[in-house]
MMTF fields as JSON, N, C-alpha, C and O atoms, coordinates in Angstrom:
{
  "mmtfVersion": "1.0.0",
  "mmtfProducer": "UNKNOWN",
  "numBonds": 635,
  "numAtoms": 636,
  "numGroups": 159,
  "numChains": 1,
  "numModels": 1,
  "chainsPerModel": [1],
  "groupsPerChain": [159],
  "chainIdList": ["A"],
  "bondAtomList": [4, 2, 8, 6, 12, 10, 16, 14, 20, 18, 24, 22, 28, 26, 32, 30, 36, 34, 40, 38, 44, 42, 48, 46, 52, 50, 56, 54, 60, 58, 64, 62, 68, 66, 72, 70, 76, 74, 80, 78, 84, 82, 88, 86, 92, 90, 96, 94, 100, 98, 104, 102, 108, 106, 112, 110, 116, 114, 120, 118, 124, 122, 128, 126, 132, 130, 136, 134, 140, 138, 144, 142, 148, 146, 152, 150, 156, 154, 160, 158, 164, 162, 168, 166, 172, 170, 176, 174, 180, 178, 184, 182, 188, 186, 192, 190, 196, 194, 200, 198, 204, 202, 208, 206, 212, 210, 216, 214, 220, 218, 224, 222, 228, 226, 232, 230, 236, 234, 240, 238, 244, 242, 248, 246, 252, 250, 256, 254, 260, 258, 264, 262, 268, 266, 272, 270, 276, 274, 280, 278, 284, 282, 288, 286, 292, 290, 296, 294, 300, 298, 304, 302, 308, 306, 312, 310, 316, 314, 320, 318, 324, 322, 328, 326, 332, 330, 336, 334, 340, 338, 344, 342, 348, 346, 352, 350, 356, 354, 360, 358, 364, 362, 368, 366, 372, 370, 376, 374, 380, 378, 384, 382, 388, 386, 392, 390, 396, 394, 400, 398, 404, 402, 408, 406, 412, 410, 416, 414, 420, 418, 424, 422, 428, 426, 432, 430, 436, 434, 440, 438, 444, 442, 448, 446, 452, 450, 456, 454, 460, 458, 464, 462, 468, 466, 472, 470, 476, 474, 480, 478, 484, 482, 488, 486, 492, 490, 496, 494, 500, 498, 504, 502, 508, 506, 512, 510, 516, 514, 520, 518, 524, 522, 528, 526, 532, 530, 536, 534, 540, 538, 544, 542, 548, 546, 552, 550, 556, 554, 560, 558, 564, 562, 568, 566, 572, 570, 576, 574, 580, 578, 584, 582, 588, 586, 592, 590, 596, 594, 600, 598, 604, 602, 608, 606, 612, 610, 616, 614, 620, 618, 624, 622, 628, 626, 632, 630],
  "bondOrderList": [1, 1, 1, 1, 1, 1, 1, 1, 1, 1, 1, 1, 1, 1, 1, 1, 1, 1, 1, 1, 1, 1, 1, 1, 1, 1, 1, 1, 1, 1, 1, 1, 1, 1, 1, 1, 1, 1, 1, 1, 1, 1, 1, 1, 1, 1, 1, 1, 1, 1, 1, 1, 1, 1, 1, 1, 1, 1, 1, 1, 1, 1, 1, 1, 1, 1, 1, 1, 1, 1, 1, 1, 1, 1, 1, 1, 1, 1, 1, 1, 1, 1, 1, 1, 1, 1, 1, 1, 1, 1, 1, 1, 1, 1, 1, 1, 1, 1, 1, 1, 1, 1, 1, 1, 1, 1, 1, 1, 1, 1, 1, 1, 1, 1, 1, 1, 1, 1, 1, 1, 1, 1, 1, 1, 1, 1, 1, 1, 1, 1, 1, 1, 1, 1, 1, 1, 1, 1, 1, 1, 1, 1, 1, 1, 1, 1, 1, 1, 1, 1, 1, 1, 1, 1, 1, 1, 1, 1],
  "groupList": [{"groupName": "UNK", "atomNameList": ["N", "CA", "C", "O"], "elementList": ["N", "C", "C", "O"], "formalChargeList": [0, 0, 0, 0], "bondAtomList": [1, 0, 2, 1, 3, 2], "bondOrderList": [1, 1, 2], "singleLetterCode": "X", "chemCompType": "L-PEPTIDE LINKING"}],
  "groupTypeList": [0, 0, 0, 0, 0, 0, 0, 0, 0, 0, 0, 0, 0, 0, 0, 0, 0, 0, 0, 0, 0, 0, 0, 0, 0, 0, 0, 0, 0, 0, 0, 0, 0, 0, 0, 0, 0, 0, 0, 0, 0, 0, 0, 0, 0, 0, 0, 0, 0, 0, 0, 0, 0, 0, 0, 0, 0, 0, 0, 0, 0, 0, 0, 0, 0, 0, 0, 0, 0, 0, 0, 0, 0, 0, 0, 0, 0, 0, 0, 0, 0, 0, 0, 0, 0, 0, 0, 0, 0, 0, 0, 0, 0, 0, 0, 0, 0, 0, 0, 0, 0, 0, 0, 0, 0, 0, 0, 0, 0, 0, 0, 0, 0, 0, 0, 0, 0, 0, 0, 0, 0, 0, 0, 0, 0, 0, 0, 0, 0, 0, 0, 0, 0, 0, 0, 0, 0, 0, 0, 0, 0, 0, 0, 0, 0, 0, 0, 0, 0, 0, 0, 0, 0, 0, 0, 0, 0, 0, 0],
  "groupIdList": [1, 2, 3, 4, 5, 6, 7, 8, 9, 10, 11, 12, 13, 14, 15, 16, 17, 18, 19, 20, 21, 22, 23, 24, 25, 26, 27, 28, 29, 30, 31, 32, 33, 34, 35, 36, 37, 38, 39, 40, 41, 42, 43, 44, 45, 46, 47, 48, 49, 50, 51, 52, 53, 54, 55, 56, 57, 58, 59, 60, 61, 62, 63, 64, 65, 66, 67, 68, 69, 70, 71, 72, 73, 74, 75, 76, 77, 78, 79, 80, 81, 82, 83, 84, 85, 86, 87, 88, 89, 90, 91, 92, 93, 94, 95, 96, 97, 98, 99, 100, 101, 102, 103, 104, 105, 106, 107, 108, 109, 110, 111, 112, 113, 114, 115, 116, 117, 118, 119, 120, 121, 122, 123, 124, 125, 126, 127, 128, 129, 130, 131, 132, 133, 134, 135, 136, 137, 138, 139, 140, 141, 142, 143, 144, 145, 146, 147, 148, 149, 150, 151, 152, 153, 154, 155, 156, 157, 158, 159],
  "secStructList": [7, 7, 7, 7, 7, 7, 7, 7, 6, 6, 1, 7, 7, 7, 7, 7, 7, 7, 7, 7, 7, 7, 7, 7, 7, 2, 2, 2, 2, 2, 2, 2, 2, 2, 2, 2, 2, 2, 2, 2, 2, 2, 2, 2, 2, 2, 2, 6, 6, 7, 7, 2, 2, 2, 2, 2, 2, 2, 2, 2, 2, 6, 1, 7, 7, 7, 5, 2, 2, 2, 2, 2, 2, 2, 2, 6, 7, 7, 2, 2, 2, 2, 2, 2, 2, 2, 2, 2, 2, 2, 2, 6, 6, 1, 3, 3, 3, 3, 3, 7, 1, 1, 7, 6, 6, 7, 3, 3, 3, 3, 3, 7, 2, 2, 2, 2, 2, 2, 2, 2, 2, 2, 2, 2, 2, 2, 2, 2, 2, 2, 2, 2, 2, 6, 6, 6, 1, 7, 2, 2, 2, 2, 2, 2, 2, 2, 2, 2, 2, 2, 2, 2, 2, 2, 7, 1, 7, 7, 7],
  "xCoordList": [0.83, 0.0, 0.88, 1.752, 0.674, 1.547, 1.278, 0.152, 2.326, 2.228, 2.1, 2.94, 1.026, 0.868, 0.919, 0.403, 1.534, 1.649, 0.458, 0.213, -0.29, -1.421, -0.906, 0.185, -1.679, -1.215, -1.073, -1.889, -0.028, 0.186, -0.671, -0.981, -1.059, -1.881, -1.255, -1.974, 0.066, 0.709, 0.747, 1.055, 0.43, 0.431, -0.728, -1.847, -0.445, -1.53, -2.564, -2.254, -3.793, -4.872, -4.607, -4.114, -4.93, -4.77, -5.75, -6.844, -5.353, -6.244, -7.575, -7.625, -8.624, -9.952, -10.086, -9.712, -10.616, -10.841, -12.277, -13.209, -12.442, -13.805, -14.639, -14.173, -15.851, -16.724, -17.572, -18.012, -17.783, -18.625, -20.065, -20.497, -20.81, -22.209, -22.999, -22.743, -23.949, -24.837, -25.851, -26.47, -26.026, -27.015, -28.396, -28.741, -29.179, -30.525, -31.538, -32.665, -31.156, -32.097, -32.772, -32.771, -33.337, -33.918, -35.047, -35.056, -35.993, -37.169, -36.781, -37.124, -36.068, -35.688, -34.717, -34.819, -33.785, -32.819, -33.496, -33.22, -34.383, -35.082, -36.059, -36.213, -36.715, -37.656, -36.907, -37.342, -35.794, -35.046, -34.429, -34.357, -33.987, -33.482, -34.604, -34.387, -35.804, -36.923, -37.287, -37.667, -37.179, -37.442, -36.424, -36.784, -35.153, -34.107, -34.333, -34.156, -34.72, -34.989, -36.229, -36.255, -37.245, -38.475, -38.162, -38.68, -37.327, -36.947, -36.182, -36.406, -35.281, -34.519, -35.455, -35.326, -36.39, -37.342, -38.266, -38.672, -38.59, -39.413, -38.723, -39.37, -37.401, -36.644, -36.664, -36.838, -36.485, -36.497, -37.868, -37.976, -38.916, -40.284, -40.569, -41.085, -40.242, -40.512, -39.768, -40.274, -38.574, -37.796, -38.439, -38.083, -39.386, -40.098, -41.582, -42.394, -41.927, -43.314, -44.227, -45.313, -43.753, -44.502, -44.657, -43.905, -45.644, -45.744, -44.908, -44.514, -44.646, -43.904, -44.705, -44.118, -46.015, -46.832, -46.739, -46.683, -46.722, -46.553, -45.177, -45.049, -44.153, -42.811, -42.798, -42.195, -43.464, -43.561, -44.272, -43.885, -45.317, -46.034, -45.078, -45.13, -44.204, -43.24, -42.285, -41.868, -41.942, -41.106, -41.792, -41.154, -43.078, -43.85, -43.952, -43.807, -44.202, -44.455, -43.176, -43.265, -42.024, -40.771, -40.654, -40.198, -41.068, -40.824, -42.061, -41.944, -43.236, -44.463, -45.611, -45.542, -46.67, -47.888, -49.068, -49.805, -49.244, -50.304, -51.686, -51.821, -52.699, -54.05, -54.212, -53.354, -55.317, -55.541, -55.582, -55.03, -56.236, -56.336, -54.952, -54.638, -54.13, -52.782, -51.93, -51.175, -52.047, -51.308, -51.709, -50.855, -53.009, -53.501, -52.912, -52.513, -52.861, -52.327, -50.834, -50.394, -50.058, -48.627, -48.405, -47.453, -49.278, -49.114, -49.807, -49.654, -50.569, -51.292, -52.422, -52.716, -53.071, -54.168, -55.448, -55.42, -56.58, -57.812, -57.835, -57.106, -58.684, -58.688, -59.019, -58.445, -59.928, -60.292, -59.122, -58.945, -58.322, -57.143, -56.101, -55.482, -55.91, -54.974, -55.458, -54.654, -56.77, -57.328, -57.033, -56.655, -57.196, -56.888, -55.416, -55.065, -54.56, -53.121, -52.783, -52.002, -53.383, -53.155, -53.734, -53.119, -54.916, -55.519, -54.557, -54.352, -53.972, -53.064, -51.815, -51.368, -51.263, -50.073, -50.408, -49.588, -51.605, -52.027, -52.18, -51.803, -52.723, -52.861, -51.5, -51.394, -50.475, -49.115, -48.4, -47.262, -49.061, -48.449, -47.417, -46.552, -47.488, -46.489, -46.903, -46.051, -48.205, -48.709, -49.824, -50.393, -50.117, -51.249, -51.98, -51.403, -53.257, -54.089, -54.322, -54.432, -54.394, -54.75, -55.629, -55.531, -56.478, -57.35, -56.517, -55.48, -56.991, -56.316, -56.584, -57.73, -55.549, -55.774, -56.491, -56.999, -56.531, -57.125, -58.55, -59.308, -58.917, -60.24, -60.68, -60.112, -61.683, -62.13, -62.674, -62.759, -63.043, -63.597, -62.517, -62.821, -61.276, -60.227, -59.175, -59.121, -58.341, -57.276, -55.939, -55.853, -54.904, -53.538, -52.948, -53.351, -51.996, -51.345, -49.869, -49.209, -49.366, -47.967, -47.395, -48.117, -46.09, -45.403, -45.303, -45.114, -45.431, -45.14, -43.619, -42.922, -43.105, -41.661, -41.244, -40.195, -42.066, -41.768, -41.783, -40.952, -42.707, -42.771, -41.555, -41.022, -41.116, -39.901, -38.688, -37.847, -38.593, -37.472, -37.484, -36.445, -38.645, -38.762, -38.395, -37.691, -38.869, -38.555, -37.055, -36.503, -36.379, -34.921, -34.203, -33.309, -34.6, -33.965, -34.196, -33.267, -35.421, -35.744, -35.01, -34.594, -34.848, -34.126, -32.67, -32.122, -32.046, -30.653, -30.547, -29.672, -31.442, -31.398, -31.646, -30.957, -32.624, -32.908, -31.696, -31.336, -31.072, -29.867, -28.758, -28.077, -28.575, -27.542, -27.833, -26.937, -29.084, -29.454, -29.284, -28.781, -29.691, -29.617, -28.169, -27.77, -27.381, -25.953, -25.272, -24.371, -25.69, -25.1, -25.385, -24.566, -26.53, -26.852, -25.876, -25.618, -25.342, -24.451, -22.999, -22.172, -22.683, -21.337, -20.248, -19.112, -20.585, -19.575, -19.32, -18.417, -20.095, -19.905, -18.816, -18.547, -18.195, -17.218, -17.964, -19.174, -17.238, -17.853, -18.487, -19.584, -17.795, -18.302, -19.588, -20.527, -19.634, -20.832, -22.011, -23.141, -21.749, -22.83, -23.351, -24.56, -22.462, -22.886, -23.701, -24.709, -23.276, -23.998, -25.373, -26.365, -25.431, -26.702, -27.656, -28.847, -27.138, -27.956, -28.535, -29.722, -27.7, -28.173, -29.201, -30.205, -28.95, -29.883, -31.223, -32.277, -31.188, -32.425, -33.192, -34.41, -32.493, -33.151, -33.761, -34.878, -33.026, -33.523, -34.752, -35.727, -34.702, -35.841, -37.078, -38.18, -36.918, -38.058, -38.585, -39.752, -37.716, -38.13, -39.032, -39.799, -38.936, -39.747, -39.104, -37.98, -39.827, -39.239, -39.022, -39.798, -37.948, -37.656, -38.676, -39.105, -39.068, -40.021, -39.406, -38.214, -40.224, -39.687, -39.816, -39.419],
  "yCoordList": [-1.166, 0.0, 1.237, 1.366, 2.153, 3.327, 4.234, 4.37, 4.83, 5.744, 7.17, 7.631, 7.869, 9.27, 10.11, 9.729, 11.23, 12.134, 13.07, 13.734, 13.146, 14.082, 15.514, 15.798, 16.412, 17.804, 18.38, 18.128, 19.152, 19.827, 21.085, 21.648, 21.536, 22.743, 23.954, 24.861, 23.99, 25.153, 25.075, 26.065, 23.884, 23.76, 24.572, 24.531, 25.306, 26.096, 25.19, 24.091, 25.674, 24.955, 25.017, 26.027, 23.951, 24.044, 25.09, 25.257, 25.797, 26.836, 26.234, 25.149, 26.95, 26.486, 26.638, 27.662, 25.622, 25.716, 26.17, 25.632, 27.16, 27.629, 26.507, 25.773, 26.387, 25.352, 25.94, 27.088, 25.127, 25.567, 25.643, 24.808, 26.636, 26.721, 25.521, 24.991, 25.11, 24.025, 24.565, 25.601, 23.869, 24.292, 23.938, 22.761, 24.945, 24.736, 24.413, 24.016, 24.576, 24.426, 25.764, 26.644, 25.91, 27.187, 27.63, 28.771, 26.748, 27.124, 27.461, 28.536, 26.559, 26.817, 27.987, 28.797, 28.084, 29.181, 30.537, 31.45, 30.671, 31.946, 32.213, 33.356, 31.175, 31.365, 31.841, 32.784, 31.2, 31.602, 32.991, 33.756, 33.318, 34.663, 35.688, 36.761, 35.358, 36.298, 36.461, 37.555, 35.397, 35.503, 36.441, 37.268, 36.31, 37.165, 38.626, 39.523, 38.865, 40.236, 40.782, 41.941, 39.956, 40.368, 40.757, 41.755, 39.978, 40.29, 41.61, 42.417, 41.829, 43.084, 44.271, 45.293, 44.138, 45.221, 45.424, 46.547, 44.341, 44.449, 45.275, 46.059, 45.104, 45.896, 47.376, 48.242, 47.654, 49.048, 49.658, 50.762, 48.938, 49.443, 49.697, 50.756, 48.746, 48.885, 50.078, 50.747, 50.346, 51.479, 52.824, 53.843, 52.818, 54.052, 53.953, 54.744, 52.984, 52.754, 52.55, 53.123, 51.719, 51.397, 49.884, 49.123, 49.466, 48.056, 47.873, 48.849, 46.625, 46.377, 46.87, 47.378, 46.734, 47.215, 48.74, 49.281, 49.428, 50.883, 51.238, 52.183, 50.495, 50.726, 50.534, 51.323, 49.486, 49.248, 50.412, 50.817, 50.956, 52.092, 53.269, 53.946, 53.521, 54.61, 54.353, 55.286, 53.089, 52.74, 53.062, 53.547, 52.797, 53.097, 54.602, 55.095, 55.334, 56.772, 57.613, 58.822, 57.024, 57.788, 58.567, 59.71, 57.938, 58.553, 58.639, 58.781, 58.553, 58.684, 59.132, 59.061, 59.596, 60.025, 59.284, 59.848, 58.022, 57.219, 57.563, 58.178, 57.146, 57.18, 56.032, 55.154, 56.044, 55.001, 53.604, 52.654, 53.486, 52.177, 51.659, 50.49, 52.529, 52.129, 51.783, 50.812, 52.566, 52.279, 50.914, 50.12, 50.649, 49.356, 48.22, 47.187, 48.414, 47.386, 47.151, 46.003, 48.224, 48.085, 47.301, 46.527, 47.502, 46.868, 45.515, 44.812, 45.149, 43.883, 43.894, 42.875, 45.059, 45.213, 45.573, 46.006, 45.39, 45.931, 47.426, 47.903, 48.149, 49.608, 50.075, 51.058, 49.392, 49.828, 49.662, 50.486, 48.607, 48.426, 49.51, 50.033, 49.843, 50.913, 52.243, 53.062, 52.464, 53.707, 53.808, 54.877, 52.719, 52.71, 52.985, 53.695, 52.423, 52.636, 54.118, 54.695, 54.718, 56.136, 56.994, 57.977, 56.62, 57.377, 57.467, 58.543, 56.332, 56.315, 57.165, 57.896, 57.069, 57.857, 59.344, 60.194, 59.65, 61.052, 61.671, 62.825, 60.92, 61.42, 61.728, 62.609, 61.017, 61.268, 62.367, 62.715, 62.913, 63.982, 63.489, 64.258, 62.217, 61.627, 61.607, 61.58, 61.621, 61.654, 62.684, 63.115, 63.065, 63.959, 63.451, 62.823, 63.745, 63.429, 64.719, 65.796, 64.593, 65.746, 65.254, 64.096, 66.122, 65.7, 65.267, 65.856, 64.243, 63.772, 64.752, 65.151, 65.148, 66.051, 65.361, 66.03, 64.031, 63.263, 62.801, 62.523, 62.718, 62.199, 62.885, 62.64, 63.735, 64.507, 63.622, 64.065, 62.379, 61.48, 60.791, 60.182, 60.881, 60.156, 61.121, 62.295, 60.572, 61.357, 60.686, 59.483, 61.502, 60.992, 61.073, 61.903, 60.202, 60.161, 60.515, 60.002, 61.401, 61.819, 61.926, 62.142, 61.771, 61.96, 63.453, 64.265, 63.803, 65.158, 65.248, 64.249, 66.417, 66.536, 65.62, 64.979, 65.556, 64.651, 63.198, 62.398, 62.854, 61.51, 61.193, 60.085, 62.178, 61.985, 61.759, 60.911, 62.512, 62.35, 60.944, 60.289, 60.488, 59.136, 58.095, 57.129, 58.29, 57.346, 57.302, 56.223, 58.458, 58.485, 57.728, 56.924, 57.992, 57.311, 55.803, 55.017, 55.412, 53.984, 53.296, 52.145, 53.993, 53.424, 53.164, 52.112, 54.12, 53.951, 52.782, 51.927, 52.752, 51.684, 50.314, 49.347, 50.232, 48.955, 48.522, 47.345, 49.47, 49.16, 48.609, 47.655, 49.204, 48.717, 47.285, 46.441, 47.022, 45.668, 44.651, 43.551, 45.003, 44.056, 43.863, 42.747, 44.933, 44.781, 43.884, 43.12, 43.97, 43.113, 41.636, 40.774, 41.346, 39.952, 39.388, 38.185, 40.254, 39.809, 40.21, 40.117, 40.65, 41.158, 40.104, 40.435, 38.857, 37.796, 37.365, 36.568, 37.877, 37.548, 38.433, 39.526, 37.947, 38.77, 39.823, 39.72, 40.83, 41.856, 41.208, 41.583, 40.248, 39.562, 38.786, 38.799, 38.12, 37.378, 38.327, 38.024, 39.472, 40.449, 40.986, 41.146, 41.263, 41.749, 40.675, 40.981, 39.441, 38.337, 38.154, 37.944, 38.233, 38.111, 39.226, 38.986, 40.429, 41.563, 41.323, 41.553, 40.864, 40.592, 39.454, 39.536, 38.403, 37.268, 37.671, 37.267, 38.464, 38.928, 39.803, 39.674, 40.696, 41.567, 40.745, 41.015, 39.757, 38.905, 38.107, 37.987, 37.568, 36.785, 37.652, 37.203, 38.895, 39.782, 40.337, 40.716, 40.387, 40.911, 39.923, 40.31, 38.668, 37.65, 37.2, 37.586, 36.379, 35.834, 36.935, 37.884, 36.773, 37.734, 37.573, 36.457, 38.684, 38.577, 37.754, 37.865, 36.935, 36.089, 36.768, 36.204],
  "zCoordList": [0.0, 0.0, 0.0, 0.859, -0.947, -0.988, 0.191, 0.671, 0.622, 1.756, 1.221, 0.449, 1.645, 1.262, 2.517, 3.567, 2.39, 3.515, 3.505, 2.497, 4.592, 4.619, 4.574, 5.069, 3.987, 3.92, 5.313, 6.199, 5.483, 6.754, 6.789, 5.739, 7.982, 8.081, 7.412, 6.992, 7.302, 6.699, 5.182, 4.519, 4.614, 3.156, 2.571, 3.082, 1.5, 0.896, 0.249, -0.213, 0.228, -0.457, -1.956, -2.459, -2.668, -4.119, -4.657, -4.116, -5.726, -6.249, -6.696, -7.276, -6.417, -6.822, -8.329, -8.9, -8.95, -10.393, -10.611, -10.013, -11.469, -11.713, -12.321, -13.192, -11.862, -12.392, -13.503, -13.445, -14.501, -15.615, -15.132, -14.338, -15.601, -15.165, -15.661, -16.742, -14.863, -15.253, -16.24, -15.995, -17.359, -18.349, -17.826, -17.715, -17.509, -16.98, -18.069, -17.77, -19.302, -20.398, -20.652, -19.79, -21.814, -22.214, -21.296, -20.833, -21.03, -20.245, -18.812, -18.318, -18.134, -16.746, -16.645, -15.724, -17.574, -17.543, -17.676, -16.897, -18.662, -18.844, -17.705, -17.276, -17.215, -16.102, -14.859, -14.197, -14.539, -13.346, -13.515, -12.554, -14.724, -14.978, -14.81, -14.246, -15.298, -15.142, -13.666, -13.247, -12.872, -11.434, -10.783, -9.946, -11.171, -10.603, -10.993, -10.168, -12.23, -12.68, -11.985, -11.571, -11.859, -11.17, -9.72, -9.219, -9.057, -7.678, -7.614, -6.712, -8.568, -8.598, -8.808, -8.134, -9.734, -9.987, -8.785, -8.49, -8.105, -6.892, -5.822, -5.127, -5.681, -4.706, -5.082, -4.224, -6.362, -6.82, -6.577, -6.043, -6.968, -6.789, -5.313, -4.956, -4.462, -3.026, -2.442, -1.541, -2.949, -2.47, -2.777, -2.185, -3.706, -4.073, -3.729, -4.212, -2.897, -2.489, -3.703, -3.789, -4.635, -5.847, -5.954, -5.346, -6.734, -7.12, -8.392, -9.03, -8.747, -9.984, -11.188, -12.143, -11.164, -12.285, -12.398, -13.502, -11.254, -11.292, -11.846, -12.624, -11.455, -11.98, -13.499, -14.226, -13.966, -15.413, -16.096, -17.192, -15.451, -16.028, -16.216, -17.242, -15.232, -15.361, -16.52, -17.206, -16.736, -17.886, -19.201, -20.135, -19.276, -20.49, -20.689, -21.807, -19.607, -19.707, -19.809, -20.024, -19.664, -19.745, -21.041, -21.054, -22.13, -23.435, -24.332, -25.55, -23.726, -24.527, -23.645, -22.418, -24.295, -23.603, -24.227, -25.036, -23.85, -24.468, -23.911, -22.853, -24.657, -24.128, -23.145, -23.054, -22.41, -21.4, -22.025, -21.47, -23.177, -23.837, -24.22, -23.997, -24.793, -25.198, -23.975, -24.002, -22.912, -21.683, -21.131, -20.736, -21.107, -20.63, -21.468, -20.93, -22.774, -23.674, -23.389, -23.328, -23.216, -22.917, -21.626, -21.521, -20.653, -19.346, -19.239, -18.24, -20.268, -20.229, -19.231, -18.605, -19.074, -18.122, -18.85, -20.002, -18.165, -18.733, -18.416, -17.546, -19.134, -19.021, -17.602, -17.134, -16.913, -15.555, -14.586, -13.689, -14.755, -13.902, -14.177, -13.25, -15.451, -15.806, -15.252, -14.807, -15.277, -14.732, -13.24, -12.761, -12.501, -11.071, -10.812, -9.87, -11.651, -11.534, -11.731, -10.974, -12.754, -13.036, -11.909, -11.496, -11.412, -10.3, -9.113, -8.551, -8.74, -7.582, -7.839, -6.956, -9.035, -9.362, -9.458, -9.11, -9.929, -10.039, -8.644, -8.436, -7.699, -6.32, -5.695, -4.841, -6.111, -5.604, -6.387, -6.071, -7.401, -8.192, -9.187, -9.607, -9.576, -10.455, -11.926, -12.814, -12.179, -13.559, -13.652, -12.649, -14.899, -15.148, -16.38, -17.267, -16.397, -17.559, -18.325, -17.74, -19.641, -20.471, -21.619, -22.024, -22.137, -23.241, -24.447, -24.754, -25.105, -26.314, -27.453, -27.66, -28.196, -29.322, -30.49, -31.39, -30.474, -31.573, -31.289, -32.218, -30.014, -29.644, -28.352, -27.287, -28.451, -27.284, -26.166, -25.02, -26.477, -25.458, -24.627, -23.602, -25.056, -24.323, -23.788, -24.154, -22.902, -22.296, -22.552, -22.802, -22.482, -22.544, -21.139, -20.324, -20.878, -19.574, -19.771, -20.674, -18.91, -18.991, -17.585, -16.612, -17.508, -16.234, -15.932, -16.837, -14.67, -14.21, -14.045, -14.221, -13.712, -13.469, -12.325, -12.39, -11.274, -10.157, -10.637, -10.207, -11.512, -12.075, -12.938, -12.886, -13.74, -14.548, -13.654, -13.952, -12.56, -11.635, -11.037, -10.967, -10.612, -10.053, -11.112, -10.817, -12.341, -13.426, -13.684, -13.901, -13.666, -13.874, -12.761, -13.024, -11.515, -10.376, -10.443, -10.254, -10.71, -10.769, -11.919, -11.787, -13.045, -14.182, -13.82, -14.149, -13.144, -12.717, -11.738, -11.875, -10.752, -9.747, -10.374, -10.05, -11.268, -11.937, -12.753, -12.763, -13.433, -14.208, -13.329, -13.706, -12.162, -11.244, -10.792, -10.767, -10.437, -9.991, -11.117, -10.886, -12.31, -13.429, -13.869, -14.202, -13.876, -14.191, -13.161, -13.507, -11.91, -10.873, -11.153, -10.832, -11.744, -12.074, -13.107, -13.132, -13.95, -15.02, -14.776, -15.684, -13.573, -13.28, -13.462, -13.803, -13.238, -13.342, -14.785, -15.04, -15.717, -17.129, -17.722, -17.223, -18.79, -19.497, -20.314, -20.518, -20.776, -21.625, -22.862, -23.277, -23.433, -24.625, -24.31, -25.106, -23.166, -22.777, -22.535, -22.919, -21.9, -21.667, -22.995, -23.162, -23.934, -25.251, -25.967, -26.604, -25.866, -26.5, -25.855, -26.553, -24.529, -23.818, -24.246, -24.445, -24.385, -24.811, -26.206, -26.437, -27.127, -28.49, -28.512, -29.221, -27.741, -27.712, -27.093, -27.583, -26.023, -25.409, -26.378, -26.501, -27.07, -28.047, -29.19, -29.63, -29.654, -30.742, -30.287, -31.03, -29.076, -28.572, -28.446, -28.761, -27.988, -27.816, -29.13, -29.227, -30.151, -31.456, -32.194, -33.076, -31.83, -32.51, -33.797, -34.115, -34.535, -35.765, -36.803, -36.91, -37.556, -38.614, -39.735, -40.026, -40.369, -41.482, -42.611, -42.896, -43.243, -44.337, -45.673, -46.693]
}
């Protein structure tokens, strides 16, 4: 039987070898990534006393002034739910309604200056949280992930 000498306490530990990530598969990988992003956005929303849906509304309103129907469609809500969302934000002075120039029966929704400020802060914070999720990736991997996410969201290319 060969004799081996046990490592002495003063012997350095062998360097740890990085382990390759386990392939979760497309469905589990994207689902778990969406859970991590949802949690990050939840922290940002909670920090501003908002729900995630309200945070999403600020994302929609950052660069447009949609009508209620269009806002509801962007958020995947029925019009009455979107109206309640706008009502709550309006009471906080974050959004305002104005008559639609195209249809006197409808209104457009826009961020107030206070709403724009909140949207800017939340965008920065969300960016920090999401960048932290990918911090261990190389620059090339982050660029590839960005392109793949954009391609997946764009849908199939026209034939």
